[in-house]
Short mmCIF file of C-alpha atoms and ligand atoms in Angstrom, two decimals:
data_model
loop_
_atom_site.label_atom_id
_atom_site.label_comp_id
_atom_site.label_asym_id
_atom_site.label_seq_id
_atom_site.Cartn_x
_atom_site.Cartn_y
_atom_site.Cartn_z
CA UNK A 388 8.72 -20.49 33.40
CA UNK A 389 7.55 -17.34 32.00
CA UNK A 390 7.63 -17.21 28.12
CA UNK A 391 6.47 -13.97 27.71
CA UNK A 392 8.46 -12.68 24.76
CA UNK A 393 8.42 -15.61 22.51
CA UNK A 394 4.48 -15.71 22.96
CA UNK A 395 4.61 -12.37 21.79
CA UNK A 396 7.24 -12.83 19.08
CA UNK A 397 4.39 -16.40 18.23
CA UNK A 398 1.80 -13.77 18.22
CA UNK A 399 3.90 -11.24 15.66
CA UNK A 400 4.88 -14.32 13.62
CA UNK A 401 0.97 -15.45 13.13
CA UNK A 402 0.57 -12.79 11.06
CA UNK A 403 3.30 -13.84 8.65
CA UNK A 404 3.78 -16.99 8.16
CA UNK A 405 1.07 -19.64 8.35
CA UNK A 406 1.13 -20.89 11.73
CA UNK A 407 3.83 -18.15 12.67
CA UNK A 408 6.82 -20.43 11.21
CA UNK A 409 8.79 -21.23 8.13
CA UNK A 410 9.04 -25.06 8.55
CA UNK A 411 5.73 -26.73 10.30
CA UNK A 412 7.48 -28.99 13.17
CA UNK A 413 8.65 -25.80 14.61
CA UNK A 414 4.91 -24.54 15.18
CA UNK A 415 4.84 -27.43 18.64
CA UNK A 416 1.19 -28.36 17.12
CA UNK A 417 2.88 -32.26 18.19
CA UNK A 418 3.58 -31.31 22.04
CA UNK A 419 1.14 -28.02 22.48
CA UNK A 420 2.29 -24.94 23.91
CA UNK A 421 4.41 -22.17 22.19
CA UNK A 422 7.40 -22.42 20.33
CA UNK A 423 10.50 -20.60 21.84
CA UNK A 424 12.22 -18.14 19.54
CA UNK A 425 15.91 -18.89 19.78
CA UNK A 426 17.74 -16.07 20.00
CA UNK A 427 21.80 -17.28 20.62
CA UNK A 428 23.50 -20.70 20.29
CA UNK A 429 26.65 -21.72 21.79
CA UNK A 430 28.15 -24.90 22.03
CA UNK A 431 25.98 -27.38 23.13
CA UNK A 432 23.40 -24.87 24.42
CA UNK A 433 20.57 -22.37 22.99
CA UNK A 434 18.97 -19.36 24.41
CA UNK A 435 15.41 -18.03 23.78
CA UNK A 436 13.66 -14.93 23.49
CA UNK A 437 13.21 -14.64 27.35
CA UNK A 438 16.36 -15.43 28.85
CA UNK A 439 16.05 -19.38 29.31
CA UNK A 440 18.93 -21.36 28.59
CA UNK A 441 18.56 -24.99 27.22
CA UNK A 442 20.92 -28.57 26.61
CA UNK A 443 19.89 -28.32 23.00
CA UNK A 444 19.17 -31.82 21.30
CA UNK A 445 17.45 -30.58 17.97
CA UNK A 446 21.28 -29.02 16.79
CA UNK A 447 19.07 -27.14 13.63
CA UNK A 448 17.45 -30.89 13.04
CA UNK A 449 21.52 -32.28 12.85
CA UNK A 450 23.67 -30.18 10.99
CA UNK A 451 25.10 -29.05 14.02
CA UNK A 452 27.90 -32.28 15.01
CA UNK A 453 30.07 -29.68 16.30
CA UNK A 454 27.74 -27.50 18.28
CA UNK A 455 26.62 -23.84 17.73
CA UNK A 456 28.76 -21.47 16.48
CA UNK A 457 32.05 -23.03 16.48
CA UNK A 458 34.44 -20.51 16.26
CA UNK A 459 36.15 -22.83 13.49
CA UNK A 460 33.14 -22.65 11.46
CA UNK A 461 32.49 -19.09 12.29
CA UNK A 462 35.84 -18.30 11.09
CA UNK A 463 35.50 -19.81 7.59
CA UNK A 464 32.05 -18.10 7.32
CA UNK A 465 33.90 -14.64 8.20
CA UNK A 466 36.85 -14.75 5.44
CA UNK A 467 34.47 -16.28 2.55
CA UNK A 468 31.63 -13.80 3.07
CA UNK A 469 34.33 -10.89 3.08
CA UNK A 470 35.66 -12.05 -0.44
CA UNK A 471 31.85 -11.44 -1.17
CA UNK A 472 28.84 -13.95 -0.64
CA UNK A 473 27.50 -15.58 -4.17
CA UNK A 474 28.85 -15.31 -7.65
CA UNK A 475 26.91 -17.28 -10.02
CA UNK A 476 29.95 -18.70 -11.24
CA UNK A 477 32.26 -21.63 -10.14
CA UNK A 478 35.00 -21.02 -7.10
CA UNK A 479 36.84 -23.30 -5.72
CA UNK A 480 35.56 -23.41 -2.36
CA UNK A 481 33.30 -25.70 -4.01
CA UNK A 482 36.09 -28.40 -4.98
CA UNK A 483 37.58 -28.16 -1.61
CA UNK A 484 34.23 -29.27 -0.01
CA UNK A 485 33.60 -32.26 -3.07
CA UNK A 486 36.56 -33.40 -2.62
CA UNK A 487 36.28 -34.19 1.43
CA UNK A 488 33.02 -35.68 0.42
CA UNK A 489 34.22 -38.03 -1.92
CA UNK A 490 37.21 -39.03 0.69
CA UNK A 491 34.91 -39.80 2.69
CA UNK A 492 32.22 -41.70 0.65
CA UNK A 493 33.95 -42.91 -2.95
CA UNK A 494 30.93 -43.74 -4.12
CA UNK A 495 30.25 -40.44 -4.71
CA UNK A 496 32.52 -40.24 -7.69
CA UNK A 497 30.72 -36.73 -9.52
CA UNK A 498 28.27 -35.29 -7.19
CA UNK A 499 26.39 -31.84 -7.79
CA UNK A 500 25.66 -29.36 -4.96
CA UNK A 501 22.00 -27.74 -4.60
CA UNK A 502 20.49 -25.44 -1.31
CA UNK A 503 18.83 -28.17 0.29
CA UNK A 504 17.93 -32.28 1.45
CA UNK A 505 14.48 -31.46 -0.59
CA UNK A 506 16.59 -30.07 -3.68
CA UNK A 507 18.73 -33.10 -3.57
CA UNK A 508 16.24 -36.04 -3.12
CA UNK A 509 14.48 -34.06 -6.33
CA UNK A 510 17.13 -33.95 -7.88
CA UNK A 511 18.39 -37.43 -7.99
CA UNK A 512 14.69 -38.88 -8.29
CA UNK A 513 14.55 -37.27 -11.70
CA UNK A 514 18.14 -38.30 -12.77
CA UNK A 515 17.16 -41.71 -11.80
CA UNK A 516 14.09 -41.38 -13.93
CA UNK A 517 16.48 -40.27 -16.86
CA UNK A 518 19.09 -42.36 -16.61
CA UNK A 519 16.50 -45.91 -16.88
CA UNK A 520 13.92 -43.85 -19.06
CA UNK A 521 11.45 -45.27 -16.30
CA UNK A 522 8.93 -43.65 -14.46
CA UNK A 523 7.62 -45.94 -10.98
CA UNK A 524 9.51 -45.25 -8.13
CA UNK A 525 9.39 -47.30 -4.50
CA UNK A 526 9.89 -45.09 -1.59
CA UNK A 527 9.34 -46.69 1.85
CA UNK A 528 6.59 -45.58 4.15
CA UNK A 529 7.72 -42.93 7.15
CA UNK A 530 11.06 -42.63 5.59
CA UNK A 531 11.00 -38.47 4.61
CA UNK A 532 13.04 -37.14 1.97
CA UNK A 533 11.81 -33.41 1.53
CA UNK A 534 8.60 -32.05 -0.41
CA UNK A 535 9.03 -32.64 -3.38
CA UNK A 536 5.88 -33.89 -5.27
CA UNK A 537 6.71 -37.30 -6.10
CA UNK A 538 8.35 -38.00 -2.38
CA UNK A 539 4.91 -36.43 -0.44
CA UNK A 540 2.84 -39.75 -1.15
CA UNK A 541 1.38 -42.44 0.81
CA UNK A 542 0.47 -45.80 0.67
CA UNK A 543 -2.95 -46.25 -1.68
CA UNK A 544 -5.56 -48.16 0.41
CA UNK A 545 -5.29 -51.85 0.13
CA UNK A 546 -3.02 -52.06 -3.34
CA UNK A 547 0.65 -51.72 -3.40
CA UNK A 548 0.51 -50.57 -6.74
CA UNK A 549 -0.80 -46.76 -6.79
CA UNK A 550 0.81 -44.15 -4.21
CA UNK A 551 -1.76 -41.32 -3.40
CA UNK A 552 -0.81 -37.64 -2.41
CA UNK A 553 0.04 -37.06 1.44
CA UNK A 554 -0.45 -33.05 0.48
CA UNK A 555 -2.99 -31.03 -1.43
CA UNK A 556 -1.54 -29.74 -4.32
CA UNK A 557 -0.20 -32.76 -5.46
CA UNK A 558 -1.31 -34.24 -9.05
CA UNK A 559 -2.50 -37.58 -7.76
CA UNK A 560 -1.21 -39.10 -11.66
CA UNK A 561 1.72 -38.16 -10.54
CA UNK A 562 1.43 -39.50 -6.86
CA UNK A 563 0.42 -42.68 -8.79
CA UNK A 564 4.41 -43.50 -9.78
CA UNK A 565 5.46 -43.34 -6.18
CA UNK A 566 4.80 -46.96 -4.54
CA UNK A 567 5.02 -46.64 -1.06
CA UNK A 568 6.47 -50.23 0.69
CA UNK A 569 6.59 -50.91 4.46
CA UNK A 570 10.01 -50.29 5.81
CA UNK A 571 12.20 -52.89 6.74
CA UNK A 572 10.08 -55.53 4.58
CA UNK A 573 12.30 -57.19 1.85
CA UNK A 574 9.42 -59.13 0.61
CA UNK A 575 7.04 -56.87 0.01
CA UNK A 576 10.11 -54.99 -1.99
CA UNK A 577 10.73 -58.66 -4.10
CA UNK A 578 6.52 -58.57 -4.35
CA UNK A 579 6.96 -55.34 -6.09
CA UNK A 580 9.91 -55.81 -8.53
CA UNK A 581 7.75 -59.26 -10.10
CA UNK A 582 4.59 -57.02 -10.53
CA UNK A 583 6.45 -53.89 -11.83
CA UNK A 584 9.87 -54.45 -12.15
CA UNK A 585 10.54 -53.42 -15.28
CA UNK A 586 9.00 -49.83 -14.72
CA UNK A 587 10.86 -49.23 -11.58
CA UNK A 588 13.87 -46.41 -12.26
CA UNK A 589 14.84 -46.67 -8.58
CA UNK A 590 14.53 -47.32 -5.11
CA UNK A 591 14.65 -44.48 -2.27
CA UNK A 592 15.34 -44.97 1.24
CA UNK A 593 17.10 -43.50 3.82
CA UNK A 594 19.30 -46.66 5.23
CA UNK A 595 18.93 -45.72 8.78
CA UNK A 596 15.17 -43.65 9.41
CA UNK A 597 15.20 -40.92 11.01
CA UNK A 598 11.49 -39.54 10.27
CA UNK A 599 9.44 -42.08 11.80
CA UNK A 600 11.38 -41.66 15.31
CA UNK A 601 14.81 -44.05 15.02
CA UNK A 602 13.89 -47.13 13.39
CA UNK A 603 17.07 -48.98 12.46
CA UNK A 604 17.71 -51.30 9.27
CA UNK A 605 17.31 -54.93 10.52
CA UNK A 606 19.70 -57.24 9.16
CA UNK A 607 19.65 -58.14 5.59
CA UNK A 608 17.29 -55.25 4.41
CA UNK A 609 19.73 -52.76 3.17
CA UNK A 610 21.11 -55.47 0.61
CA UNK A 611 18.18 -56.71 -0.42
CA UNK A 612 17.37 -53.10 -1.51
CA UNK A 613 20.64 -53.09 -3.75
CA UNK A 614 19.80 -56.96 -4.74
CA UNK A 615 16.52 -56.71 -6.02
CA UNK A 616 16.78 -53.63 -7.66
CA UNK A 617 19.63 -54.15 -9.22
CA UNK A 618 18.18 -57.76 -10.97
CA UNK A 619 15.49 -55.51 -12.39
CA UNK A 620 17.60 -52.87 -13.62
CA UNK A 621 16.72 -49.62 -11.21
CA UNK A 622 18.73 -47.90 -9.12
CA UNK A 623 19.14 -47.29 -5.55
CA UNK A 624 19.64 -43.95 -3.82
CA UNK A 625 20.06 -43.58 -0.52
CA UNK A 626 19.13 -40.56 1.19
CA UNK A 627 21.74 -40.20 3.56
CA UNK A 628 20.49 -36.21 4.65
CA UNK A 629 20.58 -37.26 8.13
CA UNK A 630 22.97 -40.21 8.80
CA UNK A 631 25.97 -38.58 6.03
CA UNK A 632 28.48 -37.42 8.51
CA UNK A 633 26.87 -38.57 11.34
CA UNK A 634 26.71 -42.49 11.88
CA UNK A 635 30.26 -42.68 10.61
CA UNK A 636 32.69 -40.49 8.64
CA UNK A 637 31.03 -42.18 5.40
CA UNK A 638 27.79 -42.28 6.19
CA UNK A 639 25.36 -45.17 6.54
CA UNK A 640 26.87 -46.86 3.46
CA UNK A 641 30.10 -47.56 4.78
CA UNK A 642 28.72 -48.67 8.59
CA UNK A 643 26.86 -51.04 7.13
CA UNK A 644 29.32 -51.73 3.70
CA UNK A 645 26.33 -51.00 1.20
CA UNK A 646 26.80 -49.10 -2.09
CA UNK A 647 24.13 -47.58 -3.57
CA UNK A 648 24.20 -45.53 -7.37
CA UNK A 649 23.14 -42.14 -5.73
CA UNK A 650 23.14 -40.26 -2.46
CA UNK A 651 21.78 -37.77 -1.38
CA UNK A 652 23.35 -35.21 1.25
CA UNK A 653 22.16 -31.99 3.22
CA UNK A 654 22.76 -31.20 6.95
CA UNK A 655 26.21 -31.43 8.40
CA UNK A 656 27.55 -31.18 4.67
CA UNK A 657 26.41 -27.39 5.37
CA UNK A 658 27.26 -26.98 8.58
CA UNK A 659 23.99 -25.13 9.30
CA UNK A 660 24.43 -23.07 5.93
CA UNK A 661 21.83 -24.31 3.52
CA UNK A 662 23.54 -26.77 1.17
CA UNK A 663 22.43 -30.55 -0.18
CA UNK A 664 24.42 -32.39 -2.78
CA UNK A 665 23.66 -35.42 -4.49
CA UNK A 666 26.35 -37.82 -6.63
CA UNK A 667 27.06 -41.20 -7.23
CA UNK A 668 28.85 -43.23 -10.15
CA UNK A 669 30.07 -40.77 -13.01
CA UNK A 670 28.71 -42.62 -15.64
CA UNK A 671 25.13 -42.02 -13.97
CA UNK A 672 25.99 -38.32 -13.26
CA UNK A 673 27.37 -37.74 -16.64
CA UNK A 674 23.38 -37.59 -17.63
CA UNK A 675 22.93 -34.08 -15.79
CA UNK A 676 23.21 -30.89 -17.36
CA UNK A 677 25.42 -29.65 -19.25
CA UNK A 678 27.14 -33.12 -20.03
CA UNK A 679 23.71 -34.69 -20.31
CA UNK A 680 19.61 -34.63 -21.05
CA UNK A 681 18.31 -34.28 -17.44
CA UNK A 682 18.23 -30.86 -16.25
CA UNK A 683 19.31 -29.33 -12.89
CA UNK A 684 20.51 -25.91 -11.94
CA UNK A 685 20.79 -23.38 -8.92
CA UNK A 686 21.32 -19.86 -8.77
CA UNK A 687 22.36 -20.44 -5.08
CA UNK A 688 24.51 -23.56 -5.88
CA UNK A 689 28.11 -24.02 -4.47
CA UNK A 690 27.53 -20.70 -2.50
CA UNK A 691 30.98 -20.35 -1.50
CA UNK A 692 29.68 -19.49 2.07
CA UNK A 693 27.80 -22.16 2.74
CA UNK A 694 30.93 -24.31 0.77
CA UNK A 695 33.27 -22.72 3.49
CA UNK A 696 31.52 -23.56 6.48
CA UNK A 697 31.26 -27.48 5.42
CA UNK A 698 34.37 -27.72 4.44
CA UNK A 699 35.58 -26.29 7.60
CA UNK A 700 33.17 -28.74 9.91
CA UNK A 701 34.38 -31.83 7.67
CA UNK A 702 38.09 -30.89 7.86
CA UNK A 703 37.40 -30.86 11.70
CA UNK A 704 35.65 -34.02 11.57
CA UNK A 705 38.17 -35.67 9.22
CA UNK A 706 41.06 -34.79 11.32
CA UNK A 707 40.16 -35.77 14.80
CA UNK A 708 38.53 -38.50 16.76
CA UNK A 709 35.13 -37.50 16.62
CA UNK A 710 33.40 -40.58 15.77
CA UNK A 711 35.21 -42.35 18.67
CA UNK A 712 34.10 -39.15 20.64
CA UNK A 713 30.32 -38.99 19.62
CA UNK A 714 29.96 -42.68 20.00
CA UNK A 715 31.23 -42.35 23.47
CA UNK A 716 28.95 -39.74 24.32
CA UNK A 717 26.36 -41.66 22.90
CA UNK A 718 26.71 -44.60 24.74
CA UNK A 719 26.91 -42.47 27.76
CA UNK A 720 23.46 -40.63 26.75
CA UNK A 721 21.98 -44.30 25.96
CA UNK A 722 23.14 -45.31 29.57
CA UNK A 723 21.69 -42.64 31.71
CA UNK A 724 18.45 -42.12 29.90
CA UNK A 725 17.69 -46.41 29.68
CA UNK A 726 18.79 -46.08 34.21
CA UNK A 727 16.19 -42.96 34.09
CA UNK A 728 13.45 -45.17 32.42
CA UNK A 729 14.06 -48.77 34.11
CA UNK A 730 13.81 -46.52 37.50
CA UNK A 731 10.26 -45.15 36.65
CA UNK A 732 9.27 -48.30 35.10
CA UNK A 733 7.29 -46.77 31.54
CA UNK A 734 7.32 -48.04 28.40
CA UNK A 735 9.88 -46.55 26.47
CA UNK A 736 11.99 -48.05 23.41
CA UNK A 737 15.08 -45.98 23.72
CA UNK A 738 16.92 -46.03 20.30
CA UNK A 739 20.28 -44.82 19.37
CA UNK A 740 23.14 -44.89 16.91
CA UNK A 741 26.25 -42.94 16.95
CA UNK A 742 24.84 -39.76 18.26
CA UNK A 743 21.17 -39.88 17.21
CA UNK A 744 18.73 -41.42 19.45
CA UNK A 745 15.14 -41.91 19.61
CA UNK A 746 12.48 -42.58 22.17
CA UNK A 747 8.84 -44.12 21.66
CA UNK A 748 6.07 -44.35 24.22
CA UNK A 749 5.56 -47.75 22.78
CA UNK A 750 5.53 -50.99 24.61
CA UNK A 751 7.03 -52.74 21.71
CA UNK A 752 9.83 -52.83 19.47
CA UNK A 753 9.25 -50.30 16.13
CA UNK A 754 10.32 -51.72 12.77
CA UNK A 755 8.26 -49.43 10.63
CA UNK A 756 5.46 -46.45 10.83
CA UNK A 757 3.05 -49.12 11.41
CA UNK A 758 4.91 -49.85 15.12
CA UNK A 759 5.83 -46.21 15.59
CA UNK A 760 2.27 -44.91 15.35
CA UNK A 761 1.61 -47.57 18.04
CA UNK A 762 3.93 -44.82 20.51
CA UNK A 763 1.84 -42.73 22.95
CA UNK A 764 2.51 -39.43 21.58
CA UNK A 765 0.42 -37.63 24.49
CA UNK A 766 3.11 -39.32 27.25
CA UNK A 767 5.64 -37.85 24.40
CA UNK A 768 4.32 -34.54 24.52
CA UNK A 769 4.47 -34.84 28.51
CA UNK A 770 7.92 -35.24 28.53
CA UNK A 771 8.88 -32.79 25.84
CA UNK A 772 7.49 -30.18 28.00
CA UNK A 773 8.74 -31.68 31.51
CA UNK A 774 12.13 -31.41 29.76
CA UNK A 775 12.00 -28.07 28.53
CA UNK A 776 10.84 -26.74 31.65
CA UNK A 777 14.23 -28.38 33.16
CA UNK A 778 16.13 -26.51 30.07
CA UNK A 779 16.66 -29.93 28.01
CA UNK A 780 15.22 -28.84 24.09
CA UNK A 781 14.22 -32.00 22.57
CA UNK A 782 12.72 -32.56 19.17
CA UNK A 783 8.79 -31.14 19.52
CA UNK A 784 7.83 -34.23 17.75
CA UNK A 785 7.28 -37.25 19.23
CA UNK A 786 8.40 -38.92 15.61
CA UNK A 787 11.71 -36.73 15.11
CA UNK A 788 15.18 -37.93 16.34
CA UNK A 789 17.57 -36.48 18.77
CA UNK A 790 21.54 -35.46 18.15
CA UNK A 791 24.68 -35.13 20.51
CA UNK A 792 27.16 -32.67 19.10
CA UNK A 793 30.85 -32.70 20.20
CA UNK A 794 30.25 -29.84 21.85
CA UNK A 795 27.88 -32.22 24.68
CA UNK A 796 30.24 -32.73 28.05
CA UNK A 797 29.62 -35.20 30.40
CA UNK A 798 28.01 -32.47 32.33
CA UNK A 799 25.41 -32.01 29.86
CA UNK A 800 24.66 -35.82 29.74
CA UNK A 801 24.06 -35.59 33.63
CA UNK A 802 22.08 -32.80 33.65
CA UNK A 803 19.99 -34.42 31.15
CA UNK A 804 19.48 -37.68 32.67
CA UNK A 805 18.89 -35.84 35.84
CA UNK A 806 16.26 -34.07 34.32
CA UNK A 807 14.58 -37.01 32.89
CA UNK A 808 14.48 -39.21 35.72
CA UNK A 809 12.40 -36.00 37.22
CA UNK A 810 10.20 -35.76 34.28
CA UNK A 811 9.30 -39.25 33.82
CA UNK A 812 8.07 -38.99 37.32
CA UNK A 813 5.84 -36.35 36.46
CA UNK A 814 4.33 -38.48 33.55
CA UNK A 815 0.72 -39.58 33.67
CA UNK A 816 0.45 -43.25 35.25
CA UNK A 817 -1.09 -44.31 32.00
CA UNK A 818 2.03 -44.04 30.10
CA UNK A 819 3.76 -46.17 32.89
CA UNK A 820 3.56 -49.89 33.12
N1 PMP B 2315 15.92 -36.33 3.59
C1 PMP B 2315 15.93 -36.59 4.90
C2 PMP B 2315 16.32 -37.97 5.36
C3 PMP B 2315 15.62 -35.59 5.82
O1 PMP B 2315 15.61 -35.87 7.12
C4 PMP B 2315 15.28 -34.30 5.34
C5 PMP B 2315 14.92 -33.16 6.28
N2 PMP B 2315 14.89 -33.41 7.59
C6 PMP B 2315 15.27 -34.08 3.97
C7 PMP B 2315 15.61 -35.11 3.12
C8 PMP B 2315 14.92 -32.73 3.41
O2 PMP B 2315 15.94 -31.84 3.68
P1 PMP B 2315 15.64 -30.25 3.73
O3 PMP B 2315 14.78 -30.01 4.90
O4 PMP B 2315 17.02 -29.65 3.81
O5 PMP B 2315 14.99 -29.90 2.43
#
């Protein structure tokens, strides 16, 4: 497959941007090789720089439910840009979009819009840390929630206690707040709480992860989060950036009937326009600026065409069946791909809910980053690229997660699992059993 002009268009790029992109996964330093440069979406598909046409599974990292330039969504984006594109004041295009947010997810009573997941997950840390006047926060390890300073920190070796950085450039007094827990480990959350409880302002985790690969909540752990915290006084946000809009109409929370004090939104809320939003209970939110002491602002905020396009895509997926629809192409996806891996006997946990699925390399089940960096990410990269040569675009990560859109027919689901039952037979024997 030649790639001649998006080598060249790599090449142009290097001199740019460091590592010729704008966002690192993009670079394929997890799979090797050279990152296409898209040129057209439509539908469920994507075309590069030289011609090749793909089954797209990254849909812009999720935003994209209802595939690439729906003409619905392309529509909105027309007659708001024509009425002129920012204003630095309020319009109601914002209202219209709150307002199908909070339909769908009441615990969002006030919420605030912002540009982006980062912005939001920022955002509602420091609201958290002014509404308890605390400063310790627990964030869970391989659960991602943008790069903001406190959020970029691991695990400190051996202690629970002390978070280090997981960047340079970050103030490692700072990084020192952040304790960093194992996912999907209640006890090490109720360890936590009796050493620090009373400094803790809140608790971030996204309730399904979608950072580590697909590692699902196991039973009980959501709650816990909301139980613990709450006997100690600190709050919960869930950063629902991924899995808002996309396991159900109301997010994570209501599939699994857990309310948290904030969330945090960003993807399909934006339709592919940039656009986060955080909110939760008013009396919380009352806190912000100008009501309140803790400051947030955007020049960029409630851009009304960014406001237009999510309102149009949550209209759409308010009014029709699409959660019946994704799940069914879901289950289809989860179908074909676990026939394509039983038939070429490798070790492969297949993951999936709704419309986002994972794979691992991994012989065993993954509960948390510890299991997930078990997964061979060389019979990962294998695949990726036995894929894309058979015009399926996966994530070029072998810990990022997959969508469907509703714009994925039955014939793309075929084509796929026709194309991985080809590929897995091209993988090394080493990542077969
Ligand atoms: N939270 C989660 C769960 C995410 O997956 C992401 C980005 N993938 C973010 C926050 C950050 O969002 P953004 O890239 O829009 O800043």
């Amino acid at each position: 497959m030649s790639e001649t002009r998006s080598r060249r268009l790599f090449e142009t790029a290097s001199h740019l941007f460091p590592g010729g992109v704008n966002s690192p996964v993009r670079a394929f330093k997890g799979v090797g090789g050279t990152p296409r440069f898209l040129v057209r979406g439509e539908g469920s598909h994507v075309y590069d720089a030289d011609g090749h046409e793909y089954i797209d599974y990254v849909a812009s990292w999720g935003p994209l439910i209802l595939g690439h330039a729906n003409p619905r969504i392309v529509d909105a984006i027309e007659h708001a840009a024509a009425s002129g594109t920012s204003f630095g004041a309020p319009n109601p295009y914002e209202i219209e979009l709150a307002e199908l947010i909070r339909a769908a997810m009441p615990s969002l009573e006030m919420l605030r819009f912002v540009s982006s997941g980062t912005e939001a997950c920022m955002s509602a840390l420091r609201l958290a840390r002014g509404y308890t006047q605390r400063e310790r926060i627990i964030k869970f390890d391989g659960c991602y929630h943008g790069h903001a300073d406190s959020l970029l920190v691991k695990a400190g070796s051996g202690a629970l206690t002390f978070g280090v950085p997981s960047s340079a450039g970050i103030p490692k007094d700072l990084a020192a707040l952040t304790m960093v827990l194992p996912y999907n480990d209640a006890e090490a959350l109720r360890d936590a709480f009796k050493d620090h409880g009373s400094d803790i302002a809140c608790v971030i985790a996204e309730p399904v992860a979608g950072n580590m690969g697909l590692v699902l909540p196991e039973p009980g752990f959501l709650a816990a989060i909301v139980d613990v915290a709450h006997r100690h006084g600190a709050l919960v946000i869930f950063d629902e950036v991924i899995t808002g809009f996309r396991v159900a109409r109301g997010g994570a929370q209501s599939l699994y009937g857990i309310t948290p004090d904030l969330t945090c939104l960003g993807k399909i809320i934006g339709a592919g326009l940039p656009v986060g939003a955080f909110g939760g209970r008013a009396e919380i939110m009352r806190r912000l600026a100008p009501l309140g002491d803790v400051y947030q602002a955007g020049t960029l905020s409630g851009n009304p065409i960014a406001m237009a396009a999510g309102a149009a895509q949550l209209r759409e997926l308010s009014s029709t069946d699409a959660y019946e629809r994704l799940e069914l192409a879901g289950a289809t996806f989860e179908t074909g791909l676990r026939a394509a891996i039983g038939e070429h006997s490798v070790h492969v946990q297949f993951n999936r809910i709704g419309s986002i699925f994972g794979l691992f390399f991994n012989e065993h089940r993954v509960r948390d980053v510890a299991t997930a960096q078990r997964s061979d990410v060389n019979a990962y990269a294998a695949f990726f690229h036995a894929m894309l040569d058979r015009g399926v675009y996966l994530a070029p990560s072998a810990f990022e997660v997959g969508f469907l859109s509703l714009a994925h027919s039955s014939a793309d689901i075929d084509d796929t699992v026709t194309a991985a039952k080809e590929a897995l037979a091209t993988l090394p024997t080493v990542a077969r059993r």
